[in-house]
Short mmCIF file of C-alpha atoms in Angstrom, two decimals:
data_model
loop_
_atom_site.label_atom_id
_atom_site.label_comp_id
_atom_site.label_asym_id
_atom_site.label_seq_id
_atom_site.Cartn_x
_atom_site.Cartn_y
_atom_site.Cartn_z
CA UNK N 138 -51.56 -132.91 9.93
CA UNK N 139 -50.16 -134.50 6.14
CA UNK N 140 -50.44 -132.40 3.32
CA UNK N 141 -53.57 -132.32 2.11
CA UNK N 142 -53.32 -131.88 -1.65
CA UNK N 143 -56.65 -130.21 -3.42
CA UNK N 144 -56.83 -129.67 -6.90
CA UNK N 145 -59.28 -127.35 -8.66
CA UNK N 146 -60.39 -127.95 -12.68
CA UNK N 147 -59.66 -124.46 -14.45
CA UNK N 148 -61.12 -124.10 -17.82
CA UNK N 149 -62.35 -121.38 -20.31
CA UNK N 150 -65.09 -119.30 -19.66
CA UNK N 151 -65.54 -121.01 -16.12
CA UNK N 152 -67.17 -118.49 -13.41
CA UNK N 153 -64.01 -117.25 -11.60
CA UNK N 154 -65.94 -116.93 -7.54
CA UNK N 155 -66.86 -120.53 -8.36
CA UNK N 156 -63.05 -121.34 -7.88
CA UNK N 157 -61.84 -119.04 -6.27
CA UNK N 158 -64.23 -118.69 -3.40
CA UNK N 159 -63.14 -122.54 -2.74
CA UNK N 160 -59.73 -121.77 -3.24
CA UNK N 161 -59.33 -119.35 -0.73
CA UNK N 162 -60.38 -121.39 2.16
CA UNK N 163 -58.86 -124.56 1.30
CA UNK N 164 -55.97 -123.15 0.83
CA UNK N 165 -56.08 -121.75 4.35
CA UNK N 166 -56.63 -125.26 5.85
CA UNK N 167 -53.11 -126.43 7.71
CA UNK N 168 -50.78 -128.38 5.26
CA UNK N 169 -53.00 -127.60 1.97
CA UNK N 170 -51.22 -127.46 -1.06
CA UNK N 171 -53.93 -126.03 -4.03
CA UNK N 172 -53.43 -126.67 -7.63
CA UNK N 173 -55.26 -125.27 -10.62
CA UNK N 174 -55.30 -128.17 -13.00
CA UNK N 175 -55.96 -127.23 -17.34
CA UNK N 176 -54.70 -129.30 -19.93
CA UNK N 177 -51.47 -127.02 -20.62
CA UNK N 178 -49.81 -124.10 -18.47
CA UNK N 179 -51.35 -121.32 -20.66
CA UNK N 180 -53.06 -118.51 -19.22
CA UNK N 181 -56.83 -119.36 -18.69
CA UNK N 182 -60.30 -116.72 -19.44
CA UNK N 183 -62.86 -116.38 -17.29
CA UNK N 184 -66.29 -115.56 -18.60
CA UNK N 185 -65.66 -112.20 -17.91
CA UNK N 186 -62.17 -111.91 -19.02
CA UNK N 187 -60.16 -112.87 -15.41
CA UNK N 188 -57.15 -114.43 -16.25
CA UNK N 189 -56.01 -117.14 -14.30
CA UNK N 190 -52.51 -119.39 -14.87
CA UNK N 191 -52.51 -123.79 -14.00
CA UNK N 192 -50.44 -124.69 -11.75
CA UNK N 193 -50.34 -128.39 -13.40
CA UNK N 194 -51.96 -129.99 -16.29
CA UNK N 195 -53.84 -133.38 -16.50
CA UNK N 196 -50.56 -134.80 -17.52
CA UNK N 197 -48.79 -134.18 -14.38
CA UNK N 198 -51.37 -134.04 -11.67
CA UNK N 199 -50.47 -136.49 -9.21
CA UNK N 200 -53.08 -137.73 -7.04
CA UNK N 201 -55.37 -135.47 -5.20
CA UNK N 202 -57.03 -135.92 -2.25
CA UNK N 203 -59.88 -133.40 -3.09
CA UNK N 204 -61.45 -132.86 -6.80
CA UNK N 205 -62.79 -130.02 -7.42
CA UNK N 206 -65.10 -128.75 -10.61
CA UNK N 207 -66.04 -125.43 -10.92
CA UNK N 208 -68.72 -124.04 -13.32
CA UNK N 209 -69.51 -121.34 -15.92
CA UNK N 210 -70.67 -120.96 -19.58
CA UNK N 211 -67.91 -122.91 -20.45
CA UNK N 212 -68.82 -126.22 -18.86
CA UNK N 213 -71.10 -126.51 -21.70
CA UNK N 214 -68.06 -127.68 -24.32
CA UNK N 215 -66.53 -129.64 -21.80
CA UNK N 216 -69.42 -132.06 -21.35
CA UNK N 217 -68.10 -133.41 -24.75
CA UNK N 218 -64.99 -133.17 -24.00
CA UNK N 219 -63.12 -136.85 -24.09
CA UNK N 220 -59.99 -135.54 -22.35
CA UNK N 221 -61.46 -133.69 -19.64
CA UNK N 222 -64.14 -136.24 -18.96
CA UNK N 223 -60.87 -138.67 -18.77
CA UNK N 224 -58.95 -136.67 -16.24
CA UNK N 225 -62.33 -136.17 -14.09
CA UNK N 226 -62.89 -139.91 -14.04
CA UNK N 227 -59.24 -140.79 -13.18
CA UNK N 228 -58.75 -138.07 -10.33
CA UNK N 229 -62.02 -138.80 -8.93
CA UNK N 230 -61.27 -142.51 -8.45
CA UNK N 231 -58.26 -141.62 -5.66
CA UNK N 232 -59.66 -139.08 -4.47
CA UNK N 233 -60.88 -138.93 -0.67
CA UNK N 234 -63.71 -136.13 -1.63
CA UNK N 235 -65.10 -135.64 -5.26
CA UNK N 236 -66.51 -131.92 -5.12
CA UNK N 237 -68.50 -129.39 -7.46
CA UNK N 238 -69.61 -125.92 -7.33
CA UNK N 239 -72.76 -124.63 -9.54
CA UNK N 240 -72.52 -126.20 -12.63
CA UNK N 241 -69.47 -127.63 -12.33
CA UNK N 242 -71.87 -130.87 -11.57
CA UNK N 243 -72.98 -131.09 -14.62
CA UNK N 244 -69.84 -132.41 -15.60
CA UNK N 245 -69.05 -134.92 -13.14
CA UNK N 246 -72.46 -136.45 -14.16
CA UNK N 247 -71.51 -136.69 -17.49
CA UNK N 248 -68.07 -138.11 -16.30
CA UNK N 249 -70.67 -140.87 -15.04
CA UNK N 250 -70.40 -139.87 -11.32
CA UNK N 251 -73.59 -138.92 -9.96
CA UNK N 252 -75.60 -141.90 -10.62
CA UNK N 253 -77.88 -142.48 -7.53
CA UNK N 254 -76.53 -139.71 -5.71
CA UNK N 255 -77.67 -136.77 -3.80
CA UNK N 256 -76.70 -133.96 -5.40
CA UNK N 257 -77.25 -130.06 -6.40
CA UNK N 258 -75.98 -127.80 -8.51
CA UNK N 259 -77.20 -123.68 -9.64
CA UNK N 260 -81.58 -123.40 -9.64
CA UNK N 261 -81.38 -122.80 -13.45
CA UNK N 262 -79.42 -126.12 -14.38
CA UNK N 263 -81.16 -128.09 -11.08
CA UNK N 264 -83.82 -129.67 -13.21
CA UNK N 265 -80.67 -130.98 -15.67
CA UNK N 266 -79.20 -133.88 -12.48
CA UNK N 267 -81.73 -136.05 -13.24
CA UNK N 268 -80.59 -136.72 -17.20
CA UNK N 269 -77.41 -137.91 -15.23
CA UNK N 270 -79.39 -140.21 -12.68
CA UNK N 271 -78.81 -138.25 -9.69
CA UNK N 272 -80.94 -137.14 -6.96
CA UNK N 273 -81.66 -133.50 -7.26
CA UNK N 274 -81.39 -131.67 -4.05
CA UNK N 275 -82.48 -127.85 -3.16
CA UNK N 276 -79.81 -127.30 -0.42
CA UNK N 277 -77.19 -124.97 -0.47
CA UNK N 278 -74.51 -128.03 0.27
CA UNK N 279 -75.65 -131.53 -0.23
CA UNK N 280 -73.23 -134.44 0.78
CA UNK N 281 -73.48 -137.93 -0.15
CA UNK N 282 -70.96 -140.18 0.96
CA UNK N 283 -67.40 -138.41 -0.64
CA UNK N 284 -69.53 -136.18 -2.94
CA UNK N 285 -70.28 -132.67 -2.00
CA UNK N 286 -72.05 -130.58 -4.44
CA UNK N 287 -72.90 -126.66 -3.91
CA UNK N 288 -75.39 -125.16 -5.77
CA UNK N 289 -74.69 -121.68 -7.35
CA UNK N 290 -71.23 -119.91 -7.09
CA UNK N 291 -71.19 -118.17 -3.60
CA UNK N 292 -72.07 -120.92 -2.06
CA UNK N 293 -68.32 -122.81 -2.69
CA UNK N 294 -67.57 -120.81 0.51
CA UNK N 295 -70.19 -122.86 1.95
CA UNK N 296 -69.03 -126.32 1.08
CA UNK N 297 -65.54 -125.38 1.53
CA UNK N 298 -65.56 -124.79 4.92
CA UNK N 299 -67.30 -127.57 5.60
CA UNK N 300 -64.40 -129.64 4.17
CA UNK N 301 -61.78 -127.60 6.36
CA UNK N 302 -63.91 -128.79 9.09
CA UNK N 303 -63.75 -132.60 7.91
CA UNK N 304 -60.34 -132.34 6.99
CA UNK N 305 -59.09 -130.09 9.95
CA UNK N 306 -62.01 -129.85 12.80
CA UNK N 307 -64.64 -127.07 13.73
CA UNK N 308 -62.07 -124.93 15.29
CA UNK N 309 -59.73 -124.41 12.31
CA UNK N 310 -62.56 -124.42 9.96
CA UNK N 311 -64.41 -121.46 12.21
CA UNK N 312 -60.56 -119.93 12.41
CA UNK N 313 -60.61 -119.50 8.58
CA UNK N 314 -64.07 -118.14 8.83
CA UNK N 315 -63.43 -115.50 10.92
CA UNK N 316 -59.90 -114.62 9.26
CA UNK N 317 -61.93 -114.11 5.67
CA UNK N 318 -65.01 -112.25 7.62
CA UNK N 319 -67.50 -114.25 5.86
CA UNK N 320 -70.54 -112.98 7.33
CA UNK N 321 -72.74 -112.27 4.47
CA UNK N 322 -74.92 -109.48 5.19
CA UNK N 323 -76.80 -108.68 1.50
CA UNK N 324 -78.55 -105.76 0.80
CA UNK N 325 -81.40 -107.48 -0.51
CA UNK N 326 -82.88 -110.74 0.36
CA UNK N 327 -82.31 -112.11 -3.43
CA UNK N 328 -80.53 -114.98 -3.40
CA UNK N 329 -82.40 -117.91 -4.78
CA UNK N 330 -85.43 -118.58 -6.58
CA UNK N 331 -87.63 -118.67 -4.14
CA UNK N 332 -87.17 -115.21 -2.13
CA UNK N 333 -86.58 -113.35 -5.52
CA UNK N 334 -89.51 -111.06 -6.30
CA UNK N 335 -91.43 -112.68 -9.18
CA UNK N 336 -90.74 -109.89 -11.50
CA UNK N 337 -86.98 -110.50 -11.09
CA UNK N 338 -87.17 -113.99 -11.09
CA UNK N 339 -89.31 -113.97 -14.86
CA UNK N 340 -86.88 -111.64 -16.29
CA UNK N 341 -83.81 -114.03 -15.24
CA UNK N 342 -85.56 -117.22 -16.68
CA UNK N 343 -86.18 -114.90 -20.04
CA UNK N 344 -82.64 -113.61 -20.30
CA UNK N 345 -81.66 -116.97 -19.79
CA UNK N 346 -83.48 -119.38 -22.07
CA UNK N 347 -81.58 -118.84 -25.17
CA UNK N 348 -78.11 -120.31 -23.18
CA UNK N 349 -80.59 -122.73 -20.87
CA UNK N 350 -82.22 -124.78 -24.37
CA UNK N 351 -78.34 -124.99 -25.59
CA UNK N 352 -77.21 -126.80 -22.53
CA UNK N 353 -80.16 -129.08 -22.14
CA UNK N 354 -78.92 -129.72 -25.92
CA UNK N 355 -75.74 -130.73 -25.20
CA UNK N 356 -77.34 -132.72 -21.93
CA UNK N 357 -79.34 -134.30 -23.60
CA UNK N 358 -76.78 -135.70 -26.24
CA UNK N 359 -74.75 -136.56 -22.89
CA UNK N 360 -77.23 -138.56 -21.46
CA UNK N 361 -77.84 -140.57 -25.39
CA UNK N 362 -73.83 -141.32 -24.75
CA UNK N 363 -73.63 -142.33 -20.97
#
């Protein structure tokens, strides 16, 4: 098959399994060439203090044919962020898929690309798509048309295996499956809102408000702009 040139947004303070869950299996799909695009070559922070290095910067990224946006804490300052937005608008418009992981949809809606879409993002910030006129989904991987959205951070696995099967059938995608072992097995059935216990689930929502009322904010202010 051609190249198939994917190129993942890497910013400060993003949530580092959010990018490189994704990576890791695209970059196992036959003729993929990955890129980790920032606006300079500096090393990047994680929110927990991973450093990662671009591979490119908005200035030389050359046409992609998958955009993907990651998210993390620090999707909240790029939400206002004119050159960012500028670079997410311009790679998105050549691009065959237009992708997101957790909250890393929060900021193609306020690039203006979710509006009338299907989309989902992480439980806590689910309730936020609808300030940017999409469709708010509870699925794991929603697709509409070239958009795929995951919701929270393991499941970019998820929707990037589904694109190695678009891009390069079942058989390679379930080849890259197998090679990674991803067979989740969890030692406690946890994982979303709804099978949490209700204890767990209250004192998440608590720990979380203070950072939750900021980004609705900053949303919100979006939204005024769009």
């Amino acid at each position: 098959m051609n190249q198939f040139r994917a190129g993942l947004l890497l910013f400060p303070g993003l949530t580092q399994l959010d990018l490189t869950g994704p990576y890791e299996i695209l970059a196992r799909i036959p003729g993929a060439q990955v890129e980790l695009i920032w606006k300079s070559r500096e090393p990047v922070r994680s929110e927990h203090g991973m450093e990662l290095l671009p591979t490119c910067t908005f200035a030389d990224s050359t046409p992609l044919d998958l955009l993907c946006i990651p998210g993390g804490a620090g999707v909240n300052a790029l939400l206002e962020d004119v050159q960012t937005l500028e670079f997410v608008r311009r790679a998105a418009a050549s691009a065959r898929y237009v992708t997101s992981v957790c909250t890393g949809a929060l900021l193609l809606g306020a690039a203006g690309l979710l509006k009338g879409k299907r989309a989902t993002t992480h439980w806590l910030s689910h309730d936020l798509l609808t300030e940017f006129g999409a469709i708010p989904v509870r699925e794991r991987v929603v697709r509409d048309g070239n958009l795929f959205t995951a919701g929270g951070v393991t499941s970019g696995v998820d929707f990037a295996l589904a694109i190695a099967a678009e891009v390069a059938g079942r058989e390679a995608a379930e080849k890259i499956q197998l090679m990674v072992e991803y067979n989740p097995a969890p030692p406690f059935d946890c994982g979303s809102p709804e099978l949490a216990p209700a204890g767990v689930l209250s004192a998440v929502r608590a720990e979380r408000a203070g950072g939750q009322a900021k980004r609705a904010e900053i949303v919100a202010r979006v939204k005024r702009g769009l």
